[in-house]
């Protein structure tokens, strides 16, 4: 079963003409997950002609605007499209407190239910579980409570019959350098890891609790990832090839996230 990743935004806090803020769609086990929802997410979805009728779950890594400002607009649009399926949102409990009054004011006539699942970003736990996959939180190190997400396919008959291994995908943004995530994502097939800066801006990375491209590559190396995708690029670095060059020097199987691009993962 094919797993696919669509990059809707791979920039950091300041939007640019090249990158929107963080958002991506993961298609896995015949399900569709939205991971983070920065401003402009729904615009990219519509420009790409993507269908959202299978999008039932949204995972928000932390409550910085470049990861969640697009959520209210998306909910409003779903209402105008007469969506009827429930929408599940997994996030820090403060998102529900802030978003509910806005939904009641701007989206009072929506025809679907929004179900909030409050998560604790500071611990690793299963937050989604069905017959085909699980989603676990990955505690990260940032200026506000932040977690990544590990999507793991469950072993099924076809894996036994073909010898194929269940697929796994980890999303880690935003975070300072944190080698201890090895215990949660060791052996992951594809790792998406923030690489906000290059080593030239290491002081900024340390100050704002982000990573450089080389640090992201070192994490991929430590967790024995098969493939690394880097994103969350700083607006101050215009030539994004320097991110890839820096990461490739340490972890050769690195891909640079590109806006509006679809990656076949498995």
mmCIF file of N, CA and C in Angstrom, residues 12-122:
data_model
loop_
_atom_site.group_PDB
_atom_site.id
_atom_site.type_symbol
_atom_site.label_atom_id
_atom_site.label_comp_id
_atom_site.label_asym_id
_atom_site.label_seq_id
_atom_site.Cartn_x
_atom_site.Cartn_y
_atom_site.Cartn_z
ATOM 1 N N UNK A 12 9.591 28.618 7.641
ATOM 2 C CA UNK A 12 9.496 28.875 9.085
ATOM 3 C C UNK A 12 8.500 30.008 9.321
ATOM 4 N N UNK A 13 8.656 30.747 10.410
ATOM 5 C CA UNK A 13 7.601 31.661 10.861
ATOM 6 C C UNK A 13 7.273 32.772 9.867
ATOM 7 N N UNK A 14 8.263 33.273 9.148
ATOM 8 C CA UNK A 14 8.026 34.378 8.222
ATOM 9 C C UNK A 14 7.749 33.843 6.827
ATOM 10 N N UNK A 15 6.515 33.991 6.317
ATOM 11 C CA UNK A 15 6.210 33.501 4.959
ATOM 12 C C UNK A 15 7.054 34.236 3.918
ATOM 13 N N UNK A 16 7.396 33.548 2.850
ATOM 14 C CA UNK A 16 8.159 34.149 1.760
ATOM 15 C C UNK A 16 7.447 33.867 0.445
ATOM 16 N N UNK A 17 7.982 34.398 -0.645
ATOM 17 C CA UNK A 17 7.399 34.113 -1.956
ATOM 18 C C UNK A 17 7.697 32.674 -2.382
ATOM 19 N N UNK A 18 8.636 32.033 -1.680
ATOM 20 C CA UNK A 18 8.996 30.650 -2.004
ATOM 21 C C UNK A 18 8.237 29.657 -1.137
ATOM 22 N N UNK A 19 8.128 29.952 0.147
ATOM 23 C CA UNK A 19 7.585 28.981 1.100
ATOM 24 C C UNK A 19 6.442 29.533 1.930
ATOM 25 N N UNK A 20 5.414 28.710 2.095
ATOM 26 C CA UNK A 20 4.375 28.948 3.087
ATOM 27 C C UNK A 20 4.821 28.340 4.415
ATOM 28 N N UNK A 21 4.164 28.687 5.525
ATOM 29 C CA UNK A 21 4.490 28.039 6.809
ATOM 30 C C UNK A 21 4.133 26.564 6.799
ATOM 31 N N UNK A 22 4.491 25.881 7.868
ATOM 32 C CA UNK A 22 4.434 24.419 7.933
ATOM 33 C C UNK A 22 3.038 23.826 7.743
ATOM 34 N N UNK A 23 2.957 22.857 6.865
ATOM 35 C CA UNK A 23 1.767 22.029 6.681
ATOM 36 C C UNK A 23 2.107 20.929 5.697
ATOM 37 N N UNK A 24 1.573 19.760 5.946
ATOM 38 C CA UNK A 24 1.761 18.646 5.018
ATOM 39 C C UNK A 24 0.640 17.643 5.179
ATOM 40 N N UNK A 25 0.403 16.897 4.115
ATOM 41 C CA UNK A 25 -0.592 15.828 4.140
ATOM 42 C C UNK A 25 0.117 14.494 3.979
ATOM 43 N N UNK A 26 -0.118 13.601 4.917
ATOM 44 C CA UNK A 26 0.420 12.247 4.856
ATOM 45 C C UNK A 26 -0.708 11.291 4.499
ATOM 46 N N UNK A 27 -0.533 10.555 3.409
ATOM 47 C CA UNK A 27 -1.473 9.492 3.039
ATOM 48 C C UNK A 27 -0.816 8.163 3.359
ATOM 49 N N UNK A 28 -1.461 7.397 4.209
ATOM 50 C CA UNK A 28 -0.860 6.168 4.712
ATOM 51 C C UNK A 28 -1.964 5.212 5.139
ATOM 52 N N UNK A 29 -1.842 3.957 4.751
ATOM 53 C CA UNK A 29 -2.841 2.937 5.101
ATOM 54 C C UNK A 29 -4.249 3.374 4.671
ATOM 55 N N UNK A 30 -4.327 3.985 3.496
ATOM 56 C CA UNK A 30 -5.596 4.435 2.926
ATOM 57 C C UNK A 30 -6.284 5.481 3.792
ATOM 58 N N UNK A 31 -5.485 6.235 4.562
ATOM 59 C CA UNK A 31 -6.005 7.336 5.376
ATOM 60 C C UNK A 31 -5.254 8.602 5.019
ATOM 61 N N UNK A 32 -5.833 9.734 5.366
ATOM 62 C CA UNK A 32 -5.279 11.021 4.992
ATOM 63 C C UNK A 32 -5.173 11.892 6.247
ATOM 64 N N UNK A 33 -3.949 12.301 6.599
ATOM 65 C CA UNK A 33 -3.707 13.083 7.807
ATOM 66 C C UNK A 33 -3.106 14.433 7.443
ATOM 67 N N UNK A 34 -3.613 15.496 8.055
ATOM 68 C CA UNK A 34 -3.000 16.814 7.926
ATOM 69 C C UNK A 34 -2.114 17.042 9.140
ATOM 70 N N UNK A 35 -0.840 17.344 8.892
ATOM 71 C CA UNK A 35 0.113 17.575 9.970
ATOM 72 C C UNK A 35 0.505 19.042 9.949
ATOM 73 N N UNK A 36 0.133 19.762 10.983
ATOM 74 C CA UNK A 36 0.284 21.201 11.102
ATOM 75 C C UNK A 36 -0.530 21.910 10.015
ATOM 76 N N UNK A 37 -0.828 23.186 10.286
ATOM 77 C CA UNK A 37 -1.740 23.906 9.399
ATOM 78 C C UNK A 37 -1.446 25.399 9.463
ATOM 79 N N UNK A 38 -0.306 25.767 8.902
ATOM 80 C CA UNK A 38 0.070 27.171 8.888
ATOM 81 C C UNK A 38 -0.828 27.996 7.978
ATOM 82 N N UNK A 39 -0.693 29.299 8.064
ATOM 83 C CA UNK A 39 -1.484 30.219 7.255
ATOM 84 C C UNK A 39 -1.316 29.904 5.766
ATOM 85 N N UNK A 40 -2.427 29.868 5.039
ATOM 86 C CA UNK A 40 -2.375 29.608 3.602
ATOM 87 C C UNK A 40 -2.481 28.146 3.218
ATOM 88 N N UNK A 41 -2.626 27.276 4.202
ATOM 89 C CA UNK A 41 -2.688 25.840 3.903
ATOM 90 C C UNK A 41 -3.806 25.510 2.920
ATOM 91 N N UNK A 42 -4.997 26.043 3.159
ATOM 92 C CA UNK A 42 -6.112 25.690 2.287
ATOM 93 C C UNK A 42 -5.919 26.252 0.875
ATOM 94 N N UNK A 43 -5.209 27.364 0.739
ATOM 95 C CA UNK A 43 -4.937 27.907 -0.593
ATOM 96 C C UNK A 43 -4.100 26.939 -1.417
ATOM 97 N N UNK A 44 -3.058 26.379 -0.773
ATOM 98 C CA UNK A 44 -2.205 25.418 -1.472
ATOM 99 C C UNK A 44 -2.974 24.155 -1.808
ATOM 100 N N UNK A 45 -3.826 23.714 -0.894
ATOM 101 C CA UNK A 45 -4.657 22.529 -1.159
ATOM 102 C C UNK A 45 -5.504 22.732 -2.406
ATOM 103 N N UNK A 46 -6.123 23.912 -2.511
ATOM 104 C CA UNK A 46 -6.999 24.182 -3.649
ATOM 105 C C UNK A 46 -6.199 24.378 -4.938
ATOM 106 N N UNK A 47 -5.057 25.037 -4.853
ATOM 107 C CA UNK A 47 -4.219 25.233 -6.039
ATOM 108 C C UNK A 47 -3.732 23.898 -6.597
ATOM 109 N N UNK A 48 -3.453 22.957 -5.709
ATOM 110 C CA UNK A 48 -2.973 21.647 -6.141
ATOM 111 C C UNK A 48 -4.110 20.723 -6.567
ATOM 112 N N UNK A 49 -5.341 21.144 -6.345
ATOM 113 C CA UNK A 49 -6.481 20.305 -6.720
ATOM 114 C C UNK A 49 -6.626 19.081 -5.845
ATOM 115 N N UNK A 50 -6.193 19.188 -4.596
ATOM 116 C CA UNK A 50 -6.258 18.040 -3.697
ATOM 117 C C UNK A 50 -7.665 17.880 -3.133
ATOM 118 N N UNK A 51 -8.086 16.639 -2.977
ATOM 119 C CA UNK A 51 -9.400 16.352 -2.400
ATOM 120 C C UNK A 51 -9.246 16.131 -0.894
ATOM 121 N N UNK A 52 -10.138 16.707 -0.115
ATOM 122 C CA UNK A 52 -10.047 16.612 1.341
ATOM 123 C C UNK A 52 -11.178 15.782 1.945
ATOM 124 N N UNK A 53 -11.896 15.041 1.096
ATOM 125 C CA UNK A 53 -13.023 14.267 1.634
ATOM 126 C C UNK A 53 -12.558 13.086 2.484
ATOM 127 N N UNK A 54 -11.279 12.724 2.417
ATOM 128 C CA UNK A 54 -10.742 11.660 3.275
ATOM 129 C C UNK A 54 -9.937 12.227 4.441
ATOM 130 N N UNK A 55 -9.939 13.545 4.572
ATOM 131 C CA UNK A 55 -9.151 14.185 5.626
ATOM 132 C C UNK A 55 -9.986 14.301 6.896
ATOM 133 N N UNK A 56 -9.768 13.381 7.819
ATOM 134 C CA UNK A 56 -10.559 13.334 9.050
ATOM 135 C C UNK A 56 -9.767 13.727 10.286
ATOM 136 N N UNK A 57 -8.433 13.740 10.186
ATOM 137 C CA UNK A 57 -7.606 13.972 11.376
ATOM 138 C C UNK A 57 -6.554 15.037 11.099
ATOM 139 N N UNK A 58 -6.395 15.948 12.064
ATOM 140 C CA UNK A 58 -5.396 17.005 11.993
ATOM 141 C C UNK A 58 -4.509 16.902 13.235
ATOM 142 N N UNK A 59 -3.196 16.939 13.032
ATOM 143 C CA UNK A 59 -2.242 16.856 14.133
ATOM 144 C C UNK A 59 -1.436 18.160 14.179
ATOM 145 N N UNK A 60 -1.525 18.865 15.311
ATOM 146 C CA UNK A 60 -0.831 20.144 15.479
ATOM 147 C C UNK A 60 0.323 19.948 16.462
ATOM 148 N N UNK A 61 1.536 20.211 15.999
ATOM 149 C CA UNK A 61 2.719 19.919 16.814
ATOM 150 C C UNK A 61 2.884 20.873 17.989
ATOM 151 N N UNK A 62 2.524 22.154 17.801
ATOM 152 C CA UNK A 62 2.642 23.126 18.882
ATOM 153 C C UNK A 62 1.908 24.402 18.496
ATOM 154 N N UNK A 63 1.740 25.265 19.474
ATOM 155 C CA UNK A 63 0.903 26.439 19.288
ATOM 156 C C UNK A 63 1.709 27.699 18.997
ATOM 157 N N UNK A 64 2.494 27.642 17.941
ATOM 158 C CA UNK A 64 3.044 28.823 17.306
ATOM 159 C C UNK A 64 2.246 29.049 16.030
ATOM 160 N N UNK A 65 1.998 30.327 15.705
ATOM 161 C CA UNK A 65 1.070 30.639 14.627
ATOM 162 C C UNK A 65 1.402 30.019 13.296
ATOM 163 N N UNK A 66 2.691 29.867 12.992
ATOM 164 C CA UNK A 66 3.055 29.312 11.691
ATOM 165 C C UNK A 66 2.744 27.825 11.583
ATOM 166 N N UNK A 67 2.187 27.248 12.647
ATOM 167 C CA UNK A 67 1.792 25.840 12.617
ATOM 168 C C UNK A 67 0.288 25.631 12.803
ATOM 169 N N UNK A 68 -0.443 26.721 13.074
ATOM 170 C CA UNK A 68 -1.882 26.535 13.323
ATOM 171 C C UNK A 68 -2.782 27.670 12.846
ATOM 172 N N UNK A 69 -2.236 28.778 12.335
ATOM 173 C CA UNK A 69 -3.076 29.908 11.926
ATOM 174 C C UNK A 69 -4.017 29.572 10.773
ATOM 175 N N UNK A 70 -3.727 28.540 10.021
ATOM 176 C CA UNK A 70 -4.574 28.188 8.880
ATOM 177 C C UNK A 70 -5.776 27.331 9.220
ATOM 178 N N UNK A 71 -5.872 26.921 10.481
ATOM 179 C CA UNK A 71 -6.892 25.941 10.856
ATOM 180 C C UNK A 71 -8.302 26.518 10.826
ATOM 181 N N UNK A 72 -8.494 27.715 11.334
ATOM 182 C CA UNK A 72 -9.832 28.313 11.362
ATOM 183 C C UNK A 72 -10.378 28.514 9.945
ATOM 184 N N UNK A 73 -9.541 29.009 9.047
ATOM 185 C CA UNK A 73 -9.965 29.195 7.664
ATOM 186 C C UNK A 73 -10.339 27.895 6.996
ATOM 187 N N UNK A 74 -9.576 26.847 7.286
ATOM 188 C CA UNK A 74 -9.867 25.536 6.704
ATOM 189 C C UNK A 74 -11.206 25.014 7.206
ATOM 190 N N UNK A 75 -11.464 25.171 8.501
ATOM 191 C CA UNK A 75 -12.741 24.735 9.080
ATOM 192 C C UNK A 75 -13.902 25.504 8.453
ATOM 193 N N UNK A 76 -13.718 26.805 8.285
ATOM 194 C CA UNK A 76 -14.754 27.627 7.670
ATOM 195 C C UNK A 76 -15.055 27.168 6.245
ATOM 196 N N UNK A 77 -14.015 26.874 5.496
ATOM 197 C CA UNK A 77 -14.199 26.412 4.115
ATOM 198 C C UNK A 77 -14.905 25.060 4.081
ATOM 199 N N UNK A 78 -14.521 24.166 4.981
ATOM 200 C CA UNK A 78 -15.222 22.879 5.061
ATOM 201 C C UNK A 78 -16.714 23.104 5.278
ATOM 202 N N UNK A 79 -17.049 24.096 6.094
ATOM 203 C CA UNK A 79 -18.454 24.405 6.335
ATOM 204 C C UNK A 79 -19.158 24.872 5.077
ATOM 205 N N UNK A 80 -18.496 25.738 4.286
ATOM 206 C CA UNK A 80 -19.091 26.240 3.052
ATOM 207 C C UNK A 80 -19.249 25.138 2.010
ATOM 208 N N UNK A 81 -18.425 24.106 2.130
ATOM 209 C CA UNK A 81 -18.520 22.966 1.210
ATOM 210 C C UNK A 81 -19.494 21.901 1.718
ATOM 211 N N UNK A 82 -20.178 22.212 2.823
ATOM 212 C CA UNK A 82 -21.206 21.332 3.403
ATOM 213 C C UNK A 82 -20.648 19.975 3.819
ATOM 214 N N UNK A 83 -19.473 20.015 4.391
ATOM 215 C CA UNK A 83 -18.888 18.792 4.934
ATOM 216 C C UNK A 83 -19.799 18.222 6.013
ATOM 217 N N UNK A 84 -19.874 16.885 6.089
ATOM 218 C CA UNK A 84 -20.688 16.238 7.118
ATOM 219 C C UNK A 84 -19.866 15.342 8.038
ATOM 220 N N UNK A 85 -18.691 14.902 7.589
ATOM 221 C CA UNK A 85 -17.859 14.017 8.401
ATOM 222 C C UNK A 85 -17.210 14.786 9.550
ATOM 223 N N UNK A 86 -17.100 14.131 10.703
ATOM 224 C CA UNK A 86 -16.421 14.725 11.855
ATOM 225 C C UNK A 86 -14.973 15.065 11.500
ATOM 226 N N UNK A 87 -14.455 16.098 12.149
ATOM 227 C CA UNK A 87 -13.046 16.455 12.020
ATOM 228 C C UNK A 87 -12.395 16.316 13.388
ATOM 229 N N UNK A 88 -11.357 15.483 13.462
ATOM 230 C CA UNK A 88 -10.650 15.230 14.720
ATOM 231 C C UNK A 88 -9.364 16.058 14.739
ATOM 232 N N UNK A 89 -9.169 16.814 15.813
ATOM 233 C CA UNK A 89 -7.981 17.654 15.951
ATOM 234 C C UNK A 89 -7.203 17.219 17.191
ATOM 235 N N UNK A 90 -5.942 16.866 16.990
ATOM 236 C CA UNK A 90 -5.059 16.415 18.067
ATOM 237 C C UNK A 90 -4.050 17.530 18.342
ATOM 238 N N UNK A 91 -4.092 18.097 19.552
ATOM 239 C CA UNK A 91 -3.229 19.237 19.855
ATOM 240 C C UNK A 91 -3.174 19.484 21.357
ATOM 241 N N UNK A 92 -2.267 20.365 21.757
ATOM 242 C CA UNK A 92 -2.198 20.832 23.138
ATOM 243 C C UNK A 92 -3.563 21.383 23.540
ATOM 244 N N UNK A 93 -3.936 21.199 24.796
ATOM 245 C CA UNK A 93 -5.273 21.568 25.269
ATOM 246 C C UNK A 93 -5.606 23.048 25.071
ATOM 247 N N UNK A 94 -4.605 23.901 25.004
ATOM 248 C CA UNK A 94 -4.872 25.331 24.833
ATOM 249 C C UNK A 94 -5.473 25.655 23.471
ATOM 250 N N UNK A 95 -5.240 24.809 22.482
ATOM 251 C CA UNK A 95 -5.823 25.079 21.172
ATOM 252 C C UNK A 95 -7.342 25.020 21.235
ATOM 253 N N UNK A 96 -7.877 24.043 21.927
ATOM 254 C CA UNK A 96 -9.326 23.946 22.068
ATOM 255 C C UNK A 96 -9.882 25.188 22.757
ATOM 256 N N UNK A 97 -9.192 25.647 23.806
ATOM 257 C CA UNK A 97 -9.658 26.824 24.543
ATOM 258 C C UNK A 97 -9.694 28.069 23.658
ATOM 259 N N UNK A 98 -8.711 28.203 22.797
ATOM 260 C CA UNK A 98 -8.628 29.388 21.949
ATOM 261 C C UNK A 98 -9.509 29.287 20.714
ATOM 262 N N UNK A 99 -9.595 28.083 20.146
ATOM 263 C CA UNK A 99 -10.275 27.928 18.862
ATOM 264 C C UNK A 99 -11.792 27.825 18.984
ATOM 265 N N UNK A 100 -12.267 27.237 20.062
ATOM 266 C CA UNK A 100 -13.720 27.047 20.200
ATOM 267 C C UNK A 100 -14.505 28.352 20.120
ATOM 268 N N UNK A 101 -14.112 29.414 20.826
ATOM 269 C CA UNK A 101 -14.869 30.674 20.703
ATOM 270 C C UNK A 101 -14.865 31.232 19.280
ATOM 271 N N UNK A 102 -13.752 31.069 18.570
ATOM 272 C CA UNK A 102 -13.667 31.552 17.191
ATOM 273 C C UNK A 102 -14.564 30.739 16.268
ATOM 274 N N UNK A 103 -14.606 29.431 16.499
ATOM 275 C CA UNK A 103 -15.485 28.572 15.707
ATOM 276 C C UNK A 103 -16.942 28.939 15.949
ATOM 277 N N UNK A 104 -17.273 29.169 17.215
ATOM 278 C CA UNK A 104 -18.655 29.524 17.555
ATOM 279 C C UNK A 104 -19.051 30.871 16.956
ATOM 280 N N UNK A 105 -18.083 31.767 16.790
ATOM 281 C CA UNK A 105 -18.381 33.093 16.244
ATOM 282 C C UNK A 105 -18.418 33.076 14.713
ATOM 283 N N UNK A 106 -17.377 32.481 14.095
ATOM 284 C CA UNK A 106 -17.243 32.544 12.644
ATOM 285 C C UNK A 106 -17.839 31.339 11.904
ATOM 286 N N UNK A 107 -17.977 30.223 12.591
ATOM 287 C CA UNK A 107 -18.368 28.986 11.912
ATOM 288 C C UNK A 107 -19.564 28.335 12.596
ATOM 289 N N UNK A 108 -20.477 29.146 13.107
ATOM 290 C CA UNK A 108 -21.568 28.600 13.918
ATOM 291 C C UNK A 108 -22.517 27.711 13.107
ATOM 292 N N UNK A 109 -22.526 27.860 11.778
ATOM 293 C CA UNK A 109 -23.468 27.097 10.952
ATOM 294 C C UNK A 109 -22.846 25.872 10.290
ATOM 295 N N UNK A 110 -21.639 25.494 10.701
ATOM 296 C CA UNK A 110 -21.029 24.323 10.064
ATOM 297 C C UNK A 110 -21.855 23.073 10.335
ATOM 298 N N UNK A 111 -21.826 22.163 9.374
ATOM 299 C CA UNK A 111 -22.681 20.972 9.413
ATOM 300 C C UNK A 111 -21.937 19.721 9.848
ATOM 301 N N UNK A 112 -20.794 19.895 10.505
ATOM 302 C CA UNK A 112 -20.031 18.736 10.976
ATOM 303 C C UNK A 112 -19.519 19.032 12.382
ATOM 304 N N UNK A 113 -19.137 17.985 13.080
ATOM 305 C CA UNK A 113 -18.630 18.126 14.446
ATOM 306 C C UNK A 113 -17.107 18.201 14.443
ATOM 307 N N UNK A 114 -16.580 19.021 15.342
ATOM 308 C CA UNK A 114 -15.134 19.107 15.540
ATOM 309 C C UNK A 114 -14.829 18.479 16.895
ATOM 310 N N UNK A 115 -14.009 17.454 16.874
ATOM 311 C CA UNK A 115 -13.703 16.705 18.091
ATOM 312 C C UNK A 115 -12.240 16.948 18.456
ATOM 313 N N UNK A 116 -12.020 17.578 19.579
ATOM 314 C CA UNK A 116 -10.662 17.878 20.038
ATOM 315 C C UNK A 116 -10.124 16.728 20.885
ATOM 316 N N UNK A 117 -8.885 16.355 20.623
ATOM 317 C CA UNK A 117 -8.183 15.358 21.421
ATOM 318 C C UNK A 117 -6.980 16.070 22.042
ATOM 319 N N UNK A 118 -7.054 16.353 23.317
ATOM 320 C CA UNK A 118 -5.979 17.081 23.982
ATOM 321 C C UNK A 118 -4.806 16.148 24.255
ATOM 322 N N UNK A 119 -3.619 16.579 23.860
ATOM 323 C CA UNK A 119 -2.430 15.753 24.032
ATOM 324 C C UNK A 119 -1.424 16.476 24.921
ATOM 325 N N UNK A 120 -0.546 15.689 25.522
ATOM 326 C CA UNK A 120 0.528 16.225 26.337
ATOM 327 C C UNK A 120 1.832 16.129 25.540
ATOM 328 N N UNK A 121 2.323 17.254 24.999
ATOM 329 C CA UNK A 121 3.522 17.199 24.156
ATOM 330 C C UNK A 121 4.782 16.762 24.885
ATOM 331 N N UNK A 122 4.739 16.763 26.211
ATOM 332 C CA UNK A 122 5.954 16.464 26.977
ATOM 333 C C UNK A 122 6.176 14.976 27.215
#
